[in-house]
């Protein structure tokens, strides 16, 4: 991965990606057909981009995110990071990959382990990947806390998740995601559980992190306005298909797909 | 006459860290045919108000002051026995996240049947079936789906069942607590449309609670903006949304992303959560207020009128009277 040329390859490349699930057992154990969560997806995300994935629930957004950080593998198709295939990674290369991609989840009340202090939560990835000494890790954690706006970092170091608000927890999740200086972060509806005044601050934070560290983001949301605010380009996903990709500006002004038009129509606003 | 009128209501919760005053001296009235919206961030006391109006406050809650006038009664004085004839019958609530609480082992029509029978045990079978049919029609669930189990329904359909159950006894007042929060935008849009249609058809009183100002704006004629257990601004929707006066209302509106406002977004610096242990009547927004000065910490805020229907709670009339920043 040393001689990666961002002009030659997108940072992330999905080609013909399909993901099929066996149906969850229904309440009465009925059997159904396979669920095609993703159906033949092609997607490129460039280095330094904040790329938005917008769609309604069940459309395949989280599945896309999970495949890109390799929490799961596709049924068909190829996924590349910096031009290198990740489908069959194992051993050392897989471990290296895991240090380069991170995911931030929707629910700040479930995604942090309540038994770990904030310090333990954020330093865990460093420990797992054997990075630094206890002292340097402590430094790094405090510095990262400050980067995500939890200042002074020392004041939060020994706190536990239950002592923090939802917005602060989400900042801890961001800190944990960036502590290894990853190349790529999937943020899966990170603001959907937050109040508007708190959500907008988190969006600012993600944008600042991109600017400062050049990290690349997949920002998953059902909120087109949030995608417009934060993202360079946006893909609209519907029933496992990407129906259009463009700048948010263009998508909103000239939606091509009927589903996109519908999505725009139902965005809450102040028309009365 | 107002359908329901609340005067100087304060509610506290006993906690191991002492009493938190989740609702601090609020007053409002609900008029027939004018949906009333409560909006504010999580923890500002919206659900506590709803639970008070339903007589369902938990054991550690205490009504510290105030009255709730409904018909000829003061609801805060009702005994549990008296509540049973009001709750669900005259006043019904669509509870937050209720659609996830539908009983998975009963068919949906049976659950609506239960809701009707709870208050009309002597209803004839014929009338009961007729009523069920009518309710499902009202919330636009096709008749052939009414014998399904909840898991066979989408989120939006489940929420329609919850609405049908709330309507079961033709209540005079419906309280809808975050009825669309768990739904995505497309389904949310349908449910809001549904609520609007039902409200104008039945002309019931509607109290609509949400943390999402645009959602409240799309349903309600009158708006109460809440912060830290207090109503900080109230007015018609046009007044509150086109000419917000309280610094918190401005923050809330200024940080709301819609498709056409990103140039005007203000990034707020809301650090502190509201202090619910402050003495009664103190401004709870002071720790986050950018316009606040020393007087705000010693004086008690008062209601400052902007119009006969529009007013805001603040220590500084200058801030409220100025429509600009
Ligand atoms: N582990 C799983 N087993 C079975 N079906 C799943 C699983 N995960 C997701 N699905 C299904 O795949 C589809 C897409 O889900 P998801 O990616 O979570 O959508 P989104 O994040 O857009 O709401 C849905 O129909 C969902 O029910
Ligand atoms: N049973 C309870 N015991 C103690 N505190 C509570 C209880 N229920 C709610 N609270 C507190 O009261 C405040 C208002 O809560 P709530 O009415 O649920 O707000 P909202 O619905 O606006 O989110 C919050 O600070 C909350 O933590
Ligand atoms: Mg998802
Ligand atoms: Mg609530």
XYZ file of C-alpha atoms and ligand atoms in Angstrom:
653
model
C 0.000 0.000 0.000
C 3.038 2.231 -0.038
C 2.937 3.496 -3.596
C -0.701 4.478 -3.797
C -1.485 7.123 -6.406
C -4.817 8.824 -5.670
C -5.008 9.979 -9.298
C -4.928 6.400 -10.550
C -7.271 4.737 -8.057
C -10.117 5.960 -5.930
C -9.494 5.393 -2.235
C -12.499 3.074 -2.125
C -13.802 1.136 -5.071
C -16.837 -1.153 -5.084
C -17.449 -3.079 -8.251
C -20.537 -5.198 -8.852
C -21.047 -5.689 -5.127
C -23.977 -7.781 -4.047
C -24.842 -8.830 -0.515
C -27.490 -11.457 0.131
C -28.737 -12.362 3.586
C -30.624 -15.409 4.585
C -33.854 -14.026 5.936
C -34.031 -13.455 9.653
C -36.279 -16.040 11.198
C -39.650 -14.337 11.508
C -41.548 -14.444 14.756
C -43.312 -17.597 13.729
C -40.283 -19.044 12.034
C -41.651 -18.522 8.566
C -39.202 -19.055 5.766
C -38.833 -16.434 3.088
C -36.598 -15.689 0.167
C -33.090 -14.382 0.446
C -32.848 -10.662 1.119
C -30.723 -8.825 -1.425
C -29.492 -6.018 0.829
C -27.214 -4.760 -1.944
C -27.708 -5.470 -5.596
C -24.775 -4.995 -7.964
C -23.358 -1.788 -6.521
C -20.607 0.254 -8.174
C -19.189 3.086 -6.124
C -15.968 5.091 -6.028
C -14.927 7.311 -3.156
C -11.938 9.575 -3.692
C -9.241 10.411 -1.220
C -10.171 13.271 1.078
C -13.821 13.181 0.128
C -16.788 13.167 2.441
C -19.102 10.975 0.476
C -22.762 10.788 1.446
C -24.954 7.720 1.202
C -28.601 8.706 1.488
C -31.671 6.517 1.584
C -34.538 5.391 3.727
C -34.287 2.670 6.319
C -33.731 -0.803 4.929
C -32.231 0.532 1.714
C -28.803 -1.020 2.362
C -26.795 1.837 3.852
C -25.468 0.067 6.933
C -24.710 -3.035 4.879
C -22.560 -0.920 2.551
C -20.699 0.506 5.532
C -20.148 -2.879 7.127
C -18.744 -4.305 3.897
C -16.346 -1.397 3.467
C -14.821 -1.888 6.907
C -14.946 -5.638 6.397
C -17.247 -6.476 9.262
C -18.815 -8.645 6.578
C -17.877 -9.858 3.112
C -19.829 -9.417 -0.107
C -21.680 -12.302 -1.717
C -20.394 -11.190 -5.121
C -18.238 -8.389 -6.410
C -14.981 -6.720 -5.528
C -14.024 -4.101 -2.988
C -10.698 -2.274 -3.160
C -8.960 0.083 -0.788
C -6.316 2.183 -2.572
C -6.451 -0.151 -5.523
C -5.874 -3.300 -3.486
C -8.470 -5.991 -3.231
C -9.720 -6.485 0.324
C -12.061 -9.405 -0.310
C -9.619 -12.118 0.662
C -7.396 -10.324 3.145
C -6.221 -12.408 6.095
C -3.467 -12.463 8.693
C -1.086 -9.502 8.812
C -2.561 -7.607 5.837
C -6.026 -7.892 7.373
C -4.733 -6.571 10.670
C -3.124 -3.676 8.833
C -6.394 -3.037 6.991
C -8.260 -2.952 10.298
C -6.025 -0.165 11.526
C -6.767 1.871 8.399
C -10.568 1.801 8.412
C -12.970 2.623 11.213
C -16.685 2.872 11.773
C -18.812 5.214 13.920
C -22.255 3.922 14.798
C -25.668 5.478 15.082
C -26.542 4.961 18.705
C -24.120 6.583 21.146
C -25.883 4.801 24.001
C -25.140 1.353 22.635
C -21.869 1.744 20.803
C -19.698 2.501 23.836
C -18.900 -0.218 26.342
C -20.310 1.051 29.663
C -17.630 -0.779 31.631
C -14.706 0.966 29.972
C -13.575 4.436 30.971
C -13.256 7.031 28.236
C -9.476 6.571 28.347
C -9.776 2.797 27.958
C -12.332 3.176 25.176
C -10.137 5.439 23.093
C -6.826 3.704 23.781
C -8.170 0.227 23.067
C -7.391 0.352 19.327
C -3.841 1.496 20.157
C -3.405 -1.401 22.557
C -4.876 -3.933 20.130
C -2.483 -2.828 17.404
C 0.444 -2.654 19.833
C 1.089 1.017 19.276
C 3.060 3.146 21.738
C 3.870 2.884 25.434
C 1.371 3.509 28.235
C 2.716 7.069 28.540
C 2.595 7.882 24.852
C -0.861 6.344 24.607
C -2.038 8.536 27.460
C -0.695 11.564 25.615
C -2.347 10.480 22.396
C -5.717 9.904 24.086
C -5.704 13.327 25.725
C -4.687 14.974 22.482
C -7.430 13.134 20.600
C -10.051 14.114 23.184
C -9.111 17.728 22.594
C -9.247 17.266 18.830
C -12.867 16.140 19.115
C -13.731 19.109 21.305
C -13.745 17.414 24.712
C -11.562 19.978 26.446
C -9.594 19.830 28.584
C -8.957 16.203 27.644
C -7.722 15.390 31.154
C -11.138 16.260 32.561
C -12.804 13.514 30.492
C -10.015 10.950 30.748
C -11.384 9.036 33.727
C -15.058 9.496 33.003
C -17.395 6.662 32.077
C -19.938 6.782 29.237
C -22.928 7.161 31.592
C -21.492 10.459 32.808
C -21.620 11.935 29.302
C -24.423 13.361 27.192
C -25.336 11.816 23.845
C -23.361 14.445 21.953
C -20.277 13.919 24.122
C -20.515 10.152 23.666
C -20.607 10.581 19.929
C -17.457 12.695 20.197
C -15.824 9.867 22.123
C -16.840 7.502 19.311
C -15.211 9.879 16.841
C -12.065 10.032 19.004
C -11.885 6.256 19.086
C -12.304 6.139 15.315
C -9.522 8.617 14.554
C -6.980 7.627 17.199
C -5.157 5.261 14.825
C -5.027 7.913 12.080
C -7.078 5.789 9.707
C -7.453 6.477 5.997
C -11.166 5.882 5.838
C -14.052 6.242 8.273
C -17.625 5.078 7.876
C -19.971 7.263 9.931
C -23.333 5.464 10.082
C -26.051 8.015 10.889
C -23.879 9.477 13.660
C -26.239 12.385 14.337
C -29.641 10.820 13.925
C -30.126 10.386 17.677
C -28.903 13.881 18.551
C -30.764 17.149 18.941
C -30.290 19.608 16.074
C -28.124 21.983 18.101
C -25.778 19.114 18.997
C -25.922 17.374 15.618
C -24.728 20.401 13.700
C -21.701 20.674 15.976
C -20.802 17.049 15.276
C -21.097 17.634 11.519
C -18.701 20.580 11.884
C -16.323 18.327 13.765
C -16.301 15.673 11.033
C -15.687 18.310 8.425
C -12.805 19.797 10.454
C -11.223 16.377 10.895
C -11.346 15.808 7.161
C -9.718 19.184 6.525
C -7.060 18.764 9.190
C -6.084 15.127 8.690
C -7.186 14.483 5.111
C -9.256 11.500 6.165
C -11.894 10.149 3.797
C -15.456 9.593 5.009
C -18.522 7.672 4.030
C -21.320 9.582 5.742
C -24.506 7.542 5.960
C -27.749 9.392 6.562
C -31.439 9.508 5.794
C -31.290 13.286 6.015
C -30.630 14.843 2.641
C -30.128 18.261 4.195
C -27.337 16.923 6.408
C -25.711 15.299 3.375
C -25.944 18.548 1.479
C -24.357 20.405 4.345
C -21.452 18.027 4.827
C -20.747 16.023 1.691
C -18.819 16.635 -1.498
C -20.764 14.034 -3.400
C -23.838 12.003 -2.591
C -25.190 8.650 -3.705
C -28.884 7.921 -3.335
C -29.589 4.302 -2.477
C -32.952 2.619 -2.896
C -33.725 -1.044 -2.253
C -30.118 -2.065 -2.620
C -29.498 -0.100 -5.815
C -27.582 3.121 -6.193
C -30.023 5.225 -8.192
C -27.860 8.302 -8.677
C -24.516 9.829 -7.754
C -23.760 13.507 -7.966
C -22.925 16.577 -5.933
C -25.676 17.216 -3.388
C -26.288 20.554 -5.067
C -27.030 18.890 -8.424
C -29.047 16.086 -6.948
C -31.325 18.524 -5.179
C -31.642 20.884 -8.100
C -31.986 18.252 -10.814
C -32.997 14.931 -9.310
C -33.088 12.299 -12.023
C -34.619 9.317 -10.327
C -38.257 9.370 -9.152
C -37.167 8.072 -5.774
C -34.793 10.994 -5.327
C -37.593 13.391 -6.202
C -39.754 11.806 -3.559
C -36.952 12.025 -1.005
C -36.571 15.732 -1.701
C -40.282 16.342 -1.432
C -40.553 14.857 2.052
C -37.584 16.635 3.633
C -38.938 18.643 6.558
C -38.666 22.377 6.098
C -40.603 25.484 6.950
C -43.173 25.630 4.201
C -46.519 26.549 5.639
C -63.498 28.158 26.338
C -60.220 26.293 26.142
C -60.357 22.546 25.906
C -57.615 22.229 28.452
C -55.737 24.810 30.400
C -52.602 24.452 32.443
C -51.603 27.017 34.998
C -48.216 27.369 36.696
C -47.482 23.652 36.601
C -44.259 22.407 38.204
C -43.177 18.785 38.360
C -40.186 17.412 40.231
C -38.510 14.024 40.231
C -36.987 12.693 43.409
C -33.530 11.344 42.551
C -30.572 10.201 44.607
C -29.018 13.592 43.923
C -32.049 15.437 45.244
C -35.052 16.906 43.509
C -34.814 17.778 39.820
C -37.487 20.156 38.648
C -38.256 18.780 35.199
C -41.128 21.192 34.625
C -40.896 24.666 36.115
C -43.962 26.885 36.265
C -45.465 26.358 32.832
C -48.847 27.645 31.672
C -50.626 27.085 28.378
C -54.031 26.383 26.982
C -55.206 24.083 24.236
C -57.931 25.307 21.909
C -60.171 23.071 19.898
C -59.050 22.830 16.291
C -55.685 24.472 16.934
C -52.998 21.816 17.325
C -50.494 22.878 19.964
C -46.841 21.921 19.573
C -44.159 21.477 22.205
C -40.649 21.577 20.868
C -37.276 21.480 22.572
C -34.252 19.263 22.964
C -34.359 15.929 24.725
C -34.694 16.210 28.472
C -36.516 19.551 28.391
C -39.644 18.063 29.965
C -41.950 17.336 27.029
C -42.807 13.764 27.954
C -43.238 14.766 31.601
C -45.996 17.162 30.524
C -47.680 14.448 28.468
C -47.527 11.979 31.340
C -49.010 14.577 33.691
C -51.959 15.100 31.352
C -52.479 11.325 31.320
C -52.097 10.862 35.072
C -49.194 8.506 34.468
C -46.283 10.125 36.270
C -43.931 7.594 37.873
C -43.814 7.126 41.632
C -40.794 9.355 42.172
C -42.506 12.294 40.468
C -44.266 14.995 42.405
C -46.597 17.728 41.232
C -45.118 20.696 43.058
C -47.635 23.302 42.004
C -50.272 24.210 39.465
C -53.533 23.087 38.004
C -54.739 21.383 34.842
C -58.304 22.383 33.971
C -60.161 19.917 31.781
C -63.928 20.171 31.480
C -65.060 20.795 35.056
C -62.175 19.060 36.775
C -58.673 19.855 37.941
C -56.738 16.854 36.696
C -53.935 17.170 39.217
C -56.446 16.371 41.971
C -57.917 13.227 40.471
C -57.652 9.943 42.334
C -56.438 6.893 40.435
C -60.046 5.687 40.256
C -61.193 8.930 38.698
C -58.274 8.843 36.271
C -59.455 5.527 34.912
C -62.517 7.153 33.393
C -60.507 9.977 31.795
C -57.334 8.298 30.630
C -57.568 6.732 27.210
C -61.177 7.864 26.959
C -61.310 11.664 27.109
C -57.569 12.144 26.835
C -55.472 9.670 24.883
C -51.768 9.532 24.195
C -49.625 8.191 21.410
C -46.622 7.231 23.493
C -43.047 7.700 22.369
C -41.824 4.480 20.668
C -45.191 2.799 21.312
C -45.144 1.026 17.983
C -42.327 -1.153 19.244
C -44.524 -2.099 22.181
C -47.384 -3.643 20.196
C -47.916 -7.117 21.563
C -46.279 -9.489 19.076
C -48.562 -12.439 19.841
C -51.885 -10.693 19.220
C -53.347 -9.750 15.858
C -53.518 -6.003 15.348
C -57.322 -5.824 15.138
C -57.549 -7.636 18.483
C -55.291 -5.018 20.040
C -57.540 -2.234 18.767
C -60.544 -4.240 20.016
C -58.989 -4.305 23.502
C -58.501 -0.540 23.433
C -62.195 -0.024 22.698
C -63.417 -2.612 25.206
C -61.332 -1.079 27.968
C -63.730 1.847 28.089
C -66.865 0.407 26.514
C -67.226 -3.088 27.962
C -70.943 -3.255 27.022
C -70.547 -2.417 23.351
C -72.345 -4.892 21.071
C -70.292 -7.157 18.813
C -71.824 -5.566 15.792
C -70.953 -2.056 16.864
C -67.506 -3.153 17.978
C -66.697 -4.638 14.585
C -68.076 -1.608 12.881
C -65.904 0.672 15.006
C -62.786 -1.381 14.306
C -63.453 -1.216 10.606
C -64.017 2.532 10.839
C -60.769 3.105 12.742
C -58.663 1.125 10.297
C -60.280 3.024 7.456
C -59.475 6.293 9.180
C -55.768 5.448 9.439
C -55.801 3.961 5.933
C -54.866 0.392 6.660
C -56.478 -1.899 4.083
C -59.182 -4.086 5.572
C -57.560 -7.313 4.420
C -54.502 -6.562 6.575
C -56.259 -6.025 9.900
C -55.913 -9.634 11.031
C -52.134 -9.568 10.587
C -49.608 -9.783 13.401
C -47.502 -6.697 14.200
C -44.326 -8.189 12.718
C -46.056 -8.406 9.350
C -46.434 -4.628 9.375
C -43.911 -1.972 8.382
C -42.963 0.712 10.909
C -45.376 3.172 9.357
C -48.279 0.708 9.510
C -47.536 -0.095 13.140
C -47.630 3.586 13.950
C -51.022 3.807 12.221
C -52.308 1.066 14.514
C -51.065 3.058 17.513
C -52.921 6.094 16.220
C -56.074 4.006 15.698
C -55.819 2.771 19.298
C -55.493 6.326 20.594
C -58.592 7.305 18.606
C -60.548 4.263 19.739
C -62.794 6.059 22.253
C -63.138 9.341 20.382
C -61.030 11.327 22.852
C -61.336 15.084 23.073
C -57.611 15.498 23.479
C -54.846 13.494 21.852
C -51.264 13.837 22.974
C -48.774 12.641 20.366
C -45.289 12.234 21.854
C -42.620 12.075 19.120
C -44.934 10.008 16.893
C -42.575 10.054 13.918
C -39.161 10.069 15.554
C -38.431 6.398 14.929
C -39.559 6.578 11.302
C -37.569 7.634 8.292
C -38.458 10.754 6.342
C -40.715 9.179 3.748
C -42.820 7.330 6.289
C -42.708 10.321 8.598
C -44.227 12.415 5.850
C -47.076 9.935 5.424
C -47.817 9.747 9.144
C -47.811 13.529 9.491
C -50.213 13.748 6.569
C -52.371 11.159 8.305
C -52.401 13.073 11.587
C -53.254 16.321 9.824
C -56.138 14.710 7.975
C -57.517 12.986 11.068
C -57.202 16.099 13.159
C -59.108 18.263 10.725
C -61.721 15.582 10.125
C -62.436 14.828 13.787
C -61.556 18.279 15.076
C -60.060 16.869 18.278
C -57.653 18.755 20.483
C -54.086 17.801 19.610
C -50.927 18.294 21.621
C -47.965 17.381 19.462
C -44.543 16.841 21.012
C -41.282 16.638 19.088
C -37.650 17.627 19.269
C -37.839 18.399 15.536
C -38.972 21.970 14.938
C -39.830 21.476 11.284
C -42.073 18.556 12.139
C -43.860 20.612 14.788
C -44.137 23.500 12.349
C -45.818 21.278 9.792
C -48.605 20.194 12.157
C -49.237 22.848 14.775
C -50.948 26.231 14.718
C -49.615 27.235 18.115
C -46.102 26.555 19.378
C -44.461 26.356 22.796
C -40.673 26.289 22.712
C -39.249 24.618 25.808
C -35.860 24.737 27.401
C -34.869 23.107 30.683
C -38.428 22.574 31.901
C -39.646 26.062 31.063
C -41.644 27.369 28.159
C -39.356 30.118 26.877
C -41.378 31.333 23.919
C -44.894 30.846 22.649
C -46.896 32.131 19.728
C -48.536 31.147 16.494
C -46.331 29.136 14.200
C -45.846 32.083 11.924
C -44.776 34.298 14.801
C -42.387 31.796 16.343
C -40.794 30.591 13.128
C -40.672 33.811 11.148
C -39.781 36.078 14.013
C -38.163 34.094 16.839
C -37.250 36.261 19.811
C -35.846 34.125 22.611
C -32.112 33.389 22.231
C -32.818 29.652 22.536
C -35.492 29.702 19.824
C -33.028 31.516 17.587
C -30.380 28.886 18.305
C -32.783 26.051 17.628
C -33.971 27.508 14.344
C -30.519 28.704 13.336
C -28.982 25.250 13.661
C -31.744 23.393 11.836
C -30.608 22.029 8.512
C -33.116 22.110 5.714
C -32.503 21.885 1.986
C -32.342 25.606 1.403
C -30.770 27.264 4.409
C -27.151 26.180 4.709
C -25.783 29.664 4.122
C -27.571 30.843 7.225
C -26.638 28.054 9.591
C -25.342 29.230 12.947
C -23.193 26.718 14.762
C -24.274 27.024 18.369
C -21.955 26.481 21.259
C -24.261 24.582 23.573
C -21.960 23.091 26.178
C -23.937 22.826 29.349
C -27.105 20.867 29.683
C -29.842 22.756 31.494
C -29.528 22.875 35.279
C -32.809 21.475 36.575
C -31.870 22.106 40.192
C -31.949 25.900 39.896
C -34.462 27.675 42.126
C -37.952 28.003 40.647
C -38.355 30.705 38.082
C -34.640 31.306 37.361
C -33.637 31.445 33.700
C -32.416 27.987 32.804
C -30.843 29.026 29.552
C -28.363 31.394 31.174
C -25.370 29.023 31.016
C -25.715 28.728 27.245
C -27.070 32.152 26.410
C -24.854 34.403 24.318
C -26.905 37.478 25.201
C -26.842 36.817 28.933
C -25.383 39.303 31.392
C -24.944 39.412 35.150
C -28.499 40.599 35.756
C -29.828 37.369 34.224
C -28.232 35.402 37.034
C -29.846 37.445 39.789
C -33.138 38.591 38.257
C -36.063 36.342 37.464
C -37.121 36.353 33.833
C -40.586 37.684 33.038
C -42.928 37.260 30.103
C -42.367 39.939 27.518
C -45.190 40.423 25.019
C -44.482 40.907 21.352
C -48.094 40.567 20.234
C -51.292 39.423 21.949
C -50.368 35.853 21.025
C -46.570 35.987 20.935
C -44.379 36.256 24.033
C -41.011 35.191 25.378
C -39.527 34.622 28.819
C -36.402 36.688 29.456
C -34.739 39.082 31.903
C -34.010 41.578 29.164
C -36.891 43.133 27.237
C -34.357 44.690 24.867
C -33.305 41.237 23.618
C -36.869 40.100 23.079
C -38.161 43.226 21.421
C -35.352 43.194 18.887
C -36.318 40.867 16.015
C -32.740 40.854 14.701
C -29.658 39.556 16.411
N -27.881 -9.656 9.347
C -28.938 -9.568 8.532
N -29.722 -10.645 8.285
C -30.784 -10.557 7.463
N -31.161 -9.456 6.821
C -30.435 -8.335 7.025
C -29.301 -8.321 7.888
N -28.781 -7.071 7.908
C -29.560 -6.338 7.088
N -30.542 -7.099 6.557
C -31.559 -6.634 5.601
O -30.907 -5.985 4.538
C -31.612 -4.826 4.116
C -30.715 -3.595 4.225
O -30.430 -3.350 5.603
P -29.487 -2.180 6.101
O -28.229 -2.189 5.334
O -29.372 -2.297 7.572
O -30.341 -0.892 5.713
P -30.231 0.617 6.226
O -28.964 0.783 7.007
O -30.279 1.440 4.979
O -31.452 0.851 7.070
C -32.851 -4.758 4.986
O -33.903 -5.371 4.298
C -32.467 -5.567 6.192
O -33.603 -6.126 6.817
N -38.579 8.867 36.283
C -37.665 9.850 36.311
N -36.845 10.016 37.369
C -35.952 11.012 37.424
N -35.764 11.914 36.451
C -36.547 11.808 35.358
C -37.526 10.787 35.223
N -38.147 10.932 34.030
C -37.580 12.003 33.441
N -36.630 12.539 34.243
C -35.817 13.726 33.945
O -36.687 14.808 33.738
C -36.239 15.623 32.661
C -37.301 15.734 31.593
O -37.495 14.471 30.979
P -38.571 14.225 29.831
O -39.876 14.785 30.255
O -38.523 12.793 29.470
O -37.976 15.116 28.648
P -38.217 15.056 27.066
O -39.446 14.242 26.802
O -38.340 16.484 26.671
O -36.993 14.430 26.480
C -34.945 14.994 32.172
O -33.862 15.645 32.760
C -35.045 13.579 32.659
O -33.768 13.042 32.893
Mg -28.751 1.510 9.022
Mg -39.632 12.549 25.541
